[in-house]
Amino acid sequence: MSTPPPEPPPPRRFLTVTQVAEELNVSVAQVYALLRDRSLAAIKVGGRGQWRIERDRLEDYIARAYADAAASPVEAVDEDDQPTS
């Protein structure tokens, strides 16, 4: 009799800036820019003021980005994700 494989742990509620950058496949600097312009909501925690982004807030940001993209005219994009003129 075999035991079932263990269930994966639930996703973390809060992500670091680095984890968000990895999720979005962008640089850490780009995530800081999103925090600065308040496009992405986050909190500062601890004495050193490290940023933490709640997973639900990240998902909300992604949904808004898709909605904004759907409402905007589409630009031609080349293979390197650079808009063409």
PDB file of N, CA and C in Angstrom:
ATOM      1  N   MET A   1       0.853  -1.167   0.000  1.00  0.00           N
ATOM      2  CA  MET A   1       0.000   0.000   0.000  1.00  0.00           C
ATOM      3  C   MET A   1       0.903   1.234   0.000  1.00  0.00           C
ATOM      4  N   SER A   2       0.702   2.128  -0.964  1.00  0.00           N
ATOM      5  CA  SER A   2       1.545   3.318  -1.044  1.00  0.00           C
ATOM      6  C   SER A   2       0.788   4.526  -0.505  1.00  0.00           C
ATOM      7  N   THR A   3       1.559   5.448   0.006  1.00  0.00           N
ATOM      8  CA  THR A   3       0.949   6.672   0.529  1.00  0.00           C
ATOM      9  C   THR A   3       0.870   7.699  -0.598  1.00  0.00           C
ATOM     10  N   PRO A   4      -0.157   8.526  -0.582  1.00  0.00           N
ATOM     11  CA  PRO A   4      -0.261   9.541  -1.636  1.00  0.00           C
ATOM     12  C   PRO A   4       0.865  10.566  -1.494  1.00  0.00           C
ATOM     13  N   PRO A   5       1.258  11.172  -2.604  1.00  0.00           N
ATOM     14  CA  PRO A   5       2.321  12.177  -2.507  1.00  0.00           C
ATOM     15  C   PRO A   5       1.856  13.358  -1.662  1.00  0.00           C
ATOM     16  N   PRO A   6       2.777  14.002  -0.977  1.00  0.00           N
ATOM     17  CA  PRO A   6       2.381  15.136  -0.136  1.00  0.00           C
ATOM     18  C   PRO A   6       1.854  16.282  -0.997  1.00  0.00           C
ATOM     19  N   GLU A   7       0.903  17.021  -0.447  1.00  0.00           N
ATOM     20  CA  GLU A   7       0.357  18.175  -1.166  1.00  0.00           C
ATOM     21  C   GLU A   7       1.383  19.298  -1.145  1.00  0.00           C
ATOM     22  N   PRO A   8       1.443  20.064  -2.235  1.00  0.00           N
ATOM     23  CA  PRO A   8       2.383  21.191  -2.231  1.00  0.00           C
ATOM     24  C   PRO A   8       1.934  22.237  -1.213  1.00  0.00           C
ATOM     25  N   PRO A   9       2.875  22.973  -0.662  1.00  0.00           N
ATOM     26  CA  PRO A   9       2.491  23.997   0.314  1.00  0.00           C
ATOM     27  C   PRO A   9       1.669  25.086  -0.371  1.00  0.00           C
ATOM     28  N   PRO A  10       0.803  25.751   0.382  1.00  0.00           N
ATOM     29  CA  PRO A  10       0.024  26.833  -0.223  1.00  0.00           C
ATOM     30  C   PRO A  10       0.952  27.960  -0.657  1.00  0.00           C
ATOM     31  N   PRO A  11       0.535  28.734  -1.668  1.00  0.00           N
ATOM     32  CA  PRO A  11       1.400  29.829  -2.101  1.00  0.00           C
ATOM     33  C   PRO A  11       1.574  30.853  -0.982  1.00  0.00           C
ATOM     34  N   ARG A  12       2.725  31.491  -0.976  1.00  0.00           N
ATOM     35  CA  ARG A  12       2.982  32.507   0.040  1.00  0.00           C
ATOM     36  C   ARG A  12       2.054  33.693  -0.160  1.00  0.00           C
ATOM     37  N   ARG A  13       1.615  34.286   0.948  1.00  0.00           N
ATOM     38  CA  ARG A  13       0.749  35.455   0.857  1.00  0.00           C
ATOM     39  C   ARG A  13       1.528  36.675   0.375  1.00  0.00           C
ATOM     40  N   PHE A  14       2.747  36.854   0.891  1.00  0.00           N
ATOM     41  CA  PHE A  14       3.552  38.017   0.550  1.00  0.00           C
ATOM     42  C   PHE A  14       4.779  37.600  -0.238  1.00  0.00           C
ATOM     43  N   LEU A  15       5.122  38.411  -1.223  1.00  0.00           N
ATOM     44  CA  LEU A  15       6.284  38.167  -2.074  1.00  0.00           C
ATOM     45  C   LEU A  15       7.286  39.296  -1.909  1.00  0.00           C
ATOM     46  N   THR A  16       8.550  38.986  -2.121  1.00  0.00           N
ATOM     47  CA  THR A  16       9.588  40.009  -2.115  1.00  0.00           C
ATOM     48  C   THR A  16       9.611  40.691  -3.484  1.00  0.00           C
ATOM     49  N   VAL A  17      10.322  41.793  -3.570  1.00  0.00           N
ATOM     50  CA  VAL A  17      10.478  42.489  -4.844  1.00  0.00           C
ATOM     51  C   VAL A  17      11.137  41.558  -5.861  1.00  0.00           C
ATOM     52  N   THR A  18      12.123  40.805  -5.439  1.00  0.00           N
ATOM     53  CA  THR A  18      12.809  39.868  -6.335  1.00  0.00           C
ATOM     54  C   THR A  18      11.850  38.796  -6.845  1.00  0.00           C
ATOM     55  N   GLN A  19      11.018  38.263  -5.973  1.00  0.00           N
ATOM     56  CA  GLN A  19      10.056  37.242  -6.390  1.00  0.00           C
ATOM     57  C   GLN A  19       9.051  37.807  -7.390  1.00  0.00           C
ATOM     58  N   VAL A  20       8.603  39.047  -7.162  1.00  0.00           N
ATOM     59  CA  VAL A  20       7.667  39.680  -8.095  1.00  0.00           C
ATOM     60  C   VAL A  20       8.346  39.893  -9.444  1.00  0.00           C
ATOM     61  N   ALA A  21       9.594  40.337  -9.425  1.00  0.00           N
ATOM     62  CA  ALA A  21      10.338  40.525 -10.670  1.00  0.00           C
ATOM     63  C   ALA A  21      10.423  39.206 -11.444  1.00  0.00           C
ATOM     64  N   GLU A  22      10.659  38.113 -10.736  1.00  0.00           N
ATOM     65  CA  GLU A  22      10.733  36.802 -11.384  1.00  0.00           C
ATOM     66  C   GLU A  22       9.371  36.407 -11.949  1.00  0.00           C
ATOM     67  N   GLU A  23       8.303  36.647 -11.194  1.00  0.00           N
ATOM     68  CA  GLU A  23       6.949  36.310 -11.653  1.00  0.00           C
ATOM     69  C   GLU A  23       6.596  37.066 -12.928  1.00  0.00           C
ATOM     70  N   LEU A  24       6.960  38.357 -12.976  1.00  0.00           N
ATOM     71  CA  LEU A  24       6.620  39.194 -14.122  1.00  0.00           C
ATOM     72  C   LEU A  24       7.674  39.129 -15.229  1.00  0.00           C
ATOM     73  N   ASN A  25       8.791  38.461 -14.946  1.00  0.00           N
ATOM     74  CA  ASN A  25       9.905  38.372 -15.889  1.00  0.00           C
ATOM     75  C   ASN A  25      10.402  39.767 -16.291  1.00  0.00           C
ATOM     76  N   VAL A  26      10.601  40.604 -15.267  1.00  0.00           N
ATOM     77  CA  VAL A  26      11.139  41.959 -15.442  1.00  0.00           C
ATOM     78  C   VAL A  26      12.271  42.146 -14.442  1.00  0.00           C
ATOM     79  N   SER A  27      12.930  43.287 -14.519  1.00  0.00           N
ATOM     80  CA  SER A  27      14.018  43.562 -13.585  1.00  0.00           C
ATOM     81  C   SER A  27      13.468  44.027 -12.238  1.00  0.00           C
ATOM     82  N   VAL A  28      14.308  43.921 -11.219  1.00  0.00           N
ATOM     83  CA  VAL A  28      13.956  44.422  -9.892  1.00  0.00           C
ATOM     84  C   VAL A  28      13.709  45.931  -9.966  1.00  0.00           C
ATOM     85  N   ALA A  29      14.511  46.634 -10.777  1.00  0.00           N
ATOM     86  CA  ALA A  29      14.338  48.081 -10.941  1.00  0.00           C
ATOM     87  C   ALA A  29      12.951  48.404 -11.489  1.00  0.00           C
ATOM     88  N   GLN A  30      12.449  47.581 -12.403  1.00  0.00           N
ATOM     89  CA  GLN A  30      11.110  47.814 -12.954  1.00  0.00           C
ATOM     90  C   GLN A  30      10.046  47.636 -11.876  1.00  0.00           C
ATOM     91  N   VAL A  31      10.212  46.665 -10.995  1.00  0.00           N
ATOM     92  CA  VAL A  31       9.248  46.479  -9.905  1.00  0.00           C
ATOM     93  C   VAL A  31       9.273  47.691  -8.979  1.00  0.00           C
ATOM     94  N   TYR A  32      10.476  48.196  -8.651  1.00  0.00           N
ATOM     95  CA  TYR A  32      10.559  49.404  -7.827  1.00  0.00           C
ATOM     96  C   TYR A  32       9.871  50.584  -8.506  1.00  0.00           C
ATOM     97  N   ALA A  33       9.984  50.673  -9.826  1.00  0.00           N
ATOM     98  CA  ALA A  33       9.301  51.748 -10.562  1.00  0.00           C
ATOM     99  C   ALA A  33       7.785  51.601 -10.432  1.00  0.00           C
ATOM    100  N   LEU A  34       7.282  50.380 -10.485  1.00  0.00           N
ATOM    101  CA  LEU A  34       5.843  50.147 -10.304  1.00  0.00           C
ATOM    102  C   LEU A  34       5.399  50.529  -8.895  1.00  0.00           C
ATOM    103  N   LEU A  35       6.253  50.274  -7.907  1.00  0.00           N
ATOM    104  CA  LEU A  35       5.935  50.654  -6.528  1.00  0.00           C
ATOM    105  C   LEU A  35       5.961  52.167  -6.374  1.00  0.00           C
ATOM    106  N   ARG A  36       6.965  52.824  -6.972  1.00  0.00           N
ATOM    107  CA  ARG A  36       7.086  54.285  -6.870  1.00  0.00           C
ATOM    108  C   ARG A  36       5.887  55.003  -7.472  1.00  0.00           C
ATOM    109  N   ASP A  37       5.440  54.534  -8.654  1.00  0.00           N
ATOM    110  CA  ASP A  37       4.315  55.230  -9.281  1.00  0.00           C
ATOM    111  C   ASP A  37       2.962  54.685  -8.810  1.00  0.00           C
ATOM    112  N   ARG A  38       3.023  53.811  -7.821  1.00  0.00           N
ATOM    113  CA  ARG A  38       1.837  53.247  -7.172  1.00  0.00           C
ATOM    114  C   ARG A  38       0.947  52.431  -8.107  1.00  0.00           C
ATOM    115  N   SER A  39       1.552  51.913  -9.177  1.00  0.00           N
ATOM    116  CA  SER A  39       0.825  50.989 -10.049  1.00  0.00           C
ATOM    117  C   SER A  39       0.619  49.644  -9.351  1.00  0.00           C
ATOM    118  N   LEU A  40       1.569  49.312  -8.490  1.00  0.00           N
ATOM    119  CA  LEU A  40       1.535  48.059  -7.744  1.00  0.00           C
ATOM    120  C   LEU A  40       1.554  48.393  -6.257  1.00  0.00           C
ATOM    121  N   ALA A  41       0.549  47.927  -5.536  1.00  0.00           N
ATOM    122  CA  ALA A  41       0.445  48.205  -4.099  1.00  0.00           C
ATOM    123  C   ALA A  41       1.362  47.278  -3.310  1.00  0.00           C
ATOM    124  N   ALA A  42       1.976  47.832  -2.265  1.00  0.00           N
ATOM    125  CA  ALA A  42       2.888  47.055  -1.418  1.00  0.00           C
ATOM    126  C   ALA A  42       2.939  47.686  -0.034  1.00  0.00           C
ATOM    127  N   ILE A  43       3.562  46.966   0.880  1.00  0.00           N
ATOM    128  CA  ILE A  43       3.778  47.491   2.228  1.00  0.00           C
ATOM    129  C   ILE A  43       5.258  47.397   2.552  1.00  0.00           C
ATOM    130  N   LYS A  44       5.707  48.270   3.447  1.00  0.00           N
ATOM    131  CA  LYS A  44       7.076  48.186   3.968  1.00  0.00           C
ATOM    132  C   LYS A  44       7.000  47.515   5.328  1.00  0.00           C
ATOM    133  N   VAL A  45       7.900  46.583   5.574  1.00  0.00           N
ATOM    134  CA  VAL A  45       7.910  45.879   6.853  1.00  0.00           C
ATOM    135  C   VAL A  45       9.312  45.911   7.444  1.00  0.00           C
ATOM    136  N   GLY A  46       9.352  45.827   8.741  1.00  0.00           N
ATOM    137  CA  GLY A  46      10.628  45.731   9.437  1.00  0.00           C
ATOM    138  C   GLY A  46      11.361  47.050   9.550  1.00  0.00           C
ATOM    139  N   GLY A  47      12.405  47.043  10.342  1.00  0.00           N
ATOM    140  CA  GLY A  47      13.198  48.228  10.601  1.00  0.00           C
ATOM    141  C   GLY A  47      13.952  48.733   9.385  1.00  0.00           C
ATOM    142  N   ARG A  48      14.235  47.838   8.449  1.00  0.00           N
ATOM    143  CA  ARG A  48      14.970  48.234   7.246  1.00  0.00           C
ATOM    144  C   ARG A  48      14.026  48.606   6.106  1.00  0.00           C
ATOM    145  N   GLY A  49      12.723  48.552   6.360  1.00  0.00           N
ATOM    146  CA  GLY A  49      11.744  48.971   5.369  1.00  0.00           C
ATOM    147  C   GLY A  49      11.751  48.152   4.094  1.00  0.00           C
ATOM    148  N   GLN A  50      11.760  46.838   4.229  1.00  0.00           N
ATOM    149  CA  GLN A  50      11.746  45.982   3.053  1.00  0.00           C
ATOM    150  C   GLN A  50      10.322  45.894   2.505  1.00  0.00           C
ATOM    151  N   TRP A  51      10.201  45.985   1.191  1.00  0.00           N
ATOM    152  CA  TRP A  51       8.900  45.933   0.547  1.00  0.00           C
ATOM    153  C   TRP A  51       8.391  44.505   0.448  1.00  0.00           C
ATOM    154  N   ARG A  52       7.091  44.342   0.658  1.00  0.00           N
ATOM    155  CA  ARG A  52       6.417  43.065   0.458  1.00  0.00           C
ATOM    156  C   ARG A  52       5.147  43.331  -0.328  1.00  0.00           C
ATOM    157  N   ILE A  53       4.906  42.479  -1.318  1.00  0.00           N
ATOM    158  CA  ILE A  53       3.754  42.619  -2.186  1.00  0.00           C
ATOM    159  C   ILE A  53       2.838  41.424  -1.964  1.00  0.00           C
ATOM    160  N   GLU A  54       1.607  41.697  -1.615  1.00  0.00           N
ATOM    161  CA  GLU A  54       0.651  40.619  -1.392  1.00  0.00           C
ATOM    162  C   GLU A  54       0.311  39.974  -2.736  1.00  0.00           C
ATOM    163  N   ARG A  55       0.291  38.656  -2.765  1.00  0.00           N
ATOM    164  CA  ARG A  55       0.030  37.931  -4.011  1.00  0.00           C
ATOM    165  C   ARG A  55      -1.260  38.400  -4.670  1.00  0.00           C
ATOM    166  N   ASP A  56      -2.316  38.626  -3.886  1.00  0.00           N
ATOM    167  CA  ASP A  56      -3.589  39.090  -4.458  1.00  0.00           C
ATOM    168  C   ASP A  56      -3.432  40.455  -5.129  1.00  0.00           C
ATOM    169  N   ARG A  57      -2.599  41.339  -4.551  1.00  0.00           N
ATOM    170  CA  ARG A  57      -2.358  42.652  -5.166  1.00  0.00           C
ATOM    171  C   ARG A  57      -1.612  42.504  -6.482  1.00  0.00           C
ATOM    172  N   LEU A  58      -0.687  41.556  -6.545  1.00  0.00           N
ATOM    173  CA  LEU A  58       0.025  41.296  -7.787  1.00  0.00           C
ATOM    174  C   LEU A  58      -0.953  40.792  -8.848  1.00  0.00           C
ATOM    175  N   GLU A  59      -1.828  39.877  -8.475  1.00  0.00           N
ATOM    176  CA  GLU A  59      -2.823  39.360  -9.424  1.00  0.00           C
ATOM    177  C   GLU A  59      -3.756  40.476  -9.886  1.00  0.00           C
ATOM    178  N   ASP A  60      -4.125  41.393  -8.982  1.00  0.00           N
ATOM    179  CA  ASP A  60      -4.957  42.546  -9.366  1.00  0.00           C
ATOM    180  C   ASP A  60      -4.229  43.417 -10.381  1.00  0.00           C
ATOM    181  N   TYR A  61      -2.931  43.666 -10.148  1.00  0.00           N
ATOM    182  CA  TYR A  61      -2.131  44.460 -11.069  1.00  0.00           C
ATOM    183  C   TYR A  61      -2.111  43.800 -12.453  1.00  0.00           C
ATOM    184  N   ILE A  62      -1.900  42.504 -12.483  1.00  0.00           N
ATOM    185  CA  ILE A  62      -1.848  41.783 -13.756  1.00  0.00           C
ATOM    186  C   ILE A  62      -3.190  41.889 -14.481  1.00  0.00           C
ATOM    187  N   ALA A  63      -4.280  41.721 -13.757  1.00  0.00           N
ATOM    188  CA  ALA A  63      -5.611  41.832 -14.372  1.00  0.00           C
ATOM    189  C   ALA A  63      -5.838  43.235 -14.941  1.00  0.00           C
ATOM    190  N   ARG A  64      -5.414  44.269 -14.189  1.00  0.00           N
ATOM    191  CA  ARG A  64      -5.546  45.649 -14.691  1.00  0.00           C
ATOM    192  C   ARG A  64      -4.698  45.859 -15.933  1.00  0.00           C
ATOM    193  N   ALA A  65      -3.490  45.299 -15.942  1.00  0.00           N
ATOM    194  CA  ALA A  65      -2.607  45.443 -17.092  1.00  0.00           C
ATOM    195  C   ALA A  65      -3.225  44.803 -18.333  1.00  0.00           C
ATOM    196  N   TYR A  66      -3.845  43.649 -18.168  1.00  0.00           N
ATOM    197  CA  TYR A  66      -4.524  43.013 -19.301  1.00  0.00           C
ATOM    198  C   TYR A  66      -5.711  43.853 -19.760  1.00  0.00           C
ATOM    199  N   ALA A  67      -6.478  44.398 -18.824  1.00  0.00           N
ATOM    200  CA  ALA A  67      -7.623  45.243 -19.185  1.00  0.00           C
ATOM    201  C   ALA A  67      -7.158  46.500 -19.917  1.00  0.00           C
ATOM    202  N   ASP A  68      -6.077  47.118 -19.426  1.00  0.00           N
ATOM    203  CA  ASP A  68      -5.532  48.311 -20.091  1.00  0.00           C
ATOM    204  C   ASP A  68      -5.049  47.965 -21.498  1.00  0.00           C
ATOM    205  N   ALA A  69      -4.415  46.820 -21.640  1.00  0.00           N
ATOM    206  CA  ALA A  69      -3.918  46.407 -22.955  1.00  0.00           C
ATOM    207  C   ALA A  69      -5.077  46.145 -23.914  1.00  0.00           C
ATOM    208  N   ALA A  70      -6.155  45.568 -23.411  1.00  0.00           N
ATOM    209  CA  ALA A  70      -7.308  45.283 -24.261  1.00  0.00           C
ATOM    210  C   ALA A  70      -7.991  46.568 -24.717  1.00  0.00           C
ATOM    211  N   ALA A  71      -7.905  47.616 -23.911  1.00  0.00           N
ATOM    212  CA  ALA A  71      -8.553  48.884 -24.235  1.00  0.00           C
ATOM    213  C   ALA A  71      -7.687  49.779 -25.113  1.00  0.00           C
ATOM    214  N   SER A  72      -6.419  49.430 -25.287  1.00  0.00           N
ATOM    215  CA  SER A  72      -5.483  50.247 -26.061  1.00  0.00           C
ATOM    216  C   SER A  72      -5.322  49.690 -27.463  1.00  0.00           C
ATOM    217  N   PRO A  73      -5.006  50.582 -28.413  1.00  0.00           N
ATOM    218  CA  PRO A  73      -4.704  50.067 -29.751  1.00  0.00           C
ATOM    219  C   PRO A  73      -3.450  49.193 -29.694  1.00  0.00           C
ATOM    220  N   VAL A  74      -3.423  48.169 -30.492  1.00  0.00           N
ATOM    221  CA  VAL A  74      -2.295  47.241 -30.508  1.00  0.00           C
ATOM    222  C   VAL A  74      -1.192  47.803 -31.394  1.00  0.00           C
ATOM    223  N   GLU A  75       0.036  47.818 -30.857  1.00  0.00           N
ATOM    224  CA  GLU A  75       1.207  48.210 -31.635  1.00  0.00           C
ATOM    225  C   GLU A  75       1.849  46.951 -32.180  1.00  0.00           C
ATOM    226  N   ALA A  76       2.482  47.076 -33.326  1.00  0.00           N
ATOM    227  CA  ALA A  76       3.242  45.951 -33.855  1.00  0.00           C
ATOM    228  C   ALA A  76       4.434  45.722 -32.940  1.00  0.00           C
ATOM    229  N   VAL A  77       4.737  44.469 -32.636  1.00  0.00           N
ATOM    230  CA  VAL A  77       5.840  44.129 -31.742  1.00  0.00           C
ATOM    231  C   VAL A  77       6.753  43.153 -32.472  1.00  0.00           C
ATOM    232  N   ASP A  78       8.056  43.419 -32.396  1.00  0.00           N
ATOM    233  CA  ASP A  78       8.990  42.495 -33.029  1.00  0.00           C
ATOM    234  C   ASP A  78       9.339  41.357 -32.076  1.00  0.00           C
ATOM    235  N   GLU A  79      10.226  40.483 -32.496  1.00  0.00           N
ATOM    236  CA  GLU A  79      10.558  39.297 -31.713  1.00  0.00           C
ATOM    237  C   GLU A  79      11.220  39.603 -30.379  1.00  0.00           C
ATOM    238  N   ASP A  80      11.813  40.769 -30.233  1.00  0.00           N
ATOM    239  CA  ASP A  80      12.492  41.136 -28.988  1.00  0.00           C
ATOM    240  C   ASP A  80      11.592  41.945 -28.063  1.00  0.00           C
ATOM    241  N   ASP A  81      10.287  41.918 -28.296  1.00  0.00           N
ATOM    242  CA  ASP A  81       9.317  42.682 -27.494  1.00  0.00           C
ATOM    243  C   ASP A  81       9.554  44.187 -27.564  1.00  0.00           C
ATOM    244  N   GLN A  82      10.119  44.665 -28.659  1.00  0.00           N
ATOM    245  CA  GLN A  82      10.355  46.084 -28.843  1.00  0.00           C
ATOM    246  C   GLN A  82       9.327  46.606 -29.842  1.00  0.00           C
ATOM    247  N   PRO A  83       8.535  47.637 -29.456  1.00  0.00           N
ATOM    248  CA  PRO A  83       7.567  48.177 -30.420  1.00  0.00           C
ATOM    249  C   PRO A  83       8.289  48.649 -31.678  1.00  0.00           C
ATOM    250  N   THR A  84       7.666  48.381 -32.811  1.00  0.00           N
ATOM    251  CA  THR A  84       8.223  48.840 -34.066  1.00  0.00           C
ATOM    252  C   THR A  84       7.526  50.126 -34.485  1.00  0.00           C
ATOM    253  N   SER A  85       8.178  50.921 -35.317  1.00  0.00           N
ATOM    254  CA  SER A  85       7.578  52.183 -35.742  1.00  0.00           C
ATOM    255  C   SER A  85       6.771  52.025 -36.997  1.00  0.00           C
TER     256      SER A  85
END
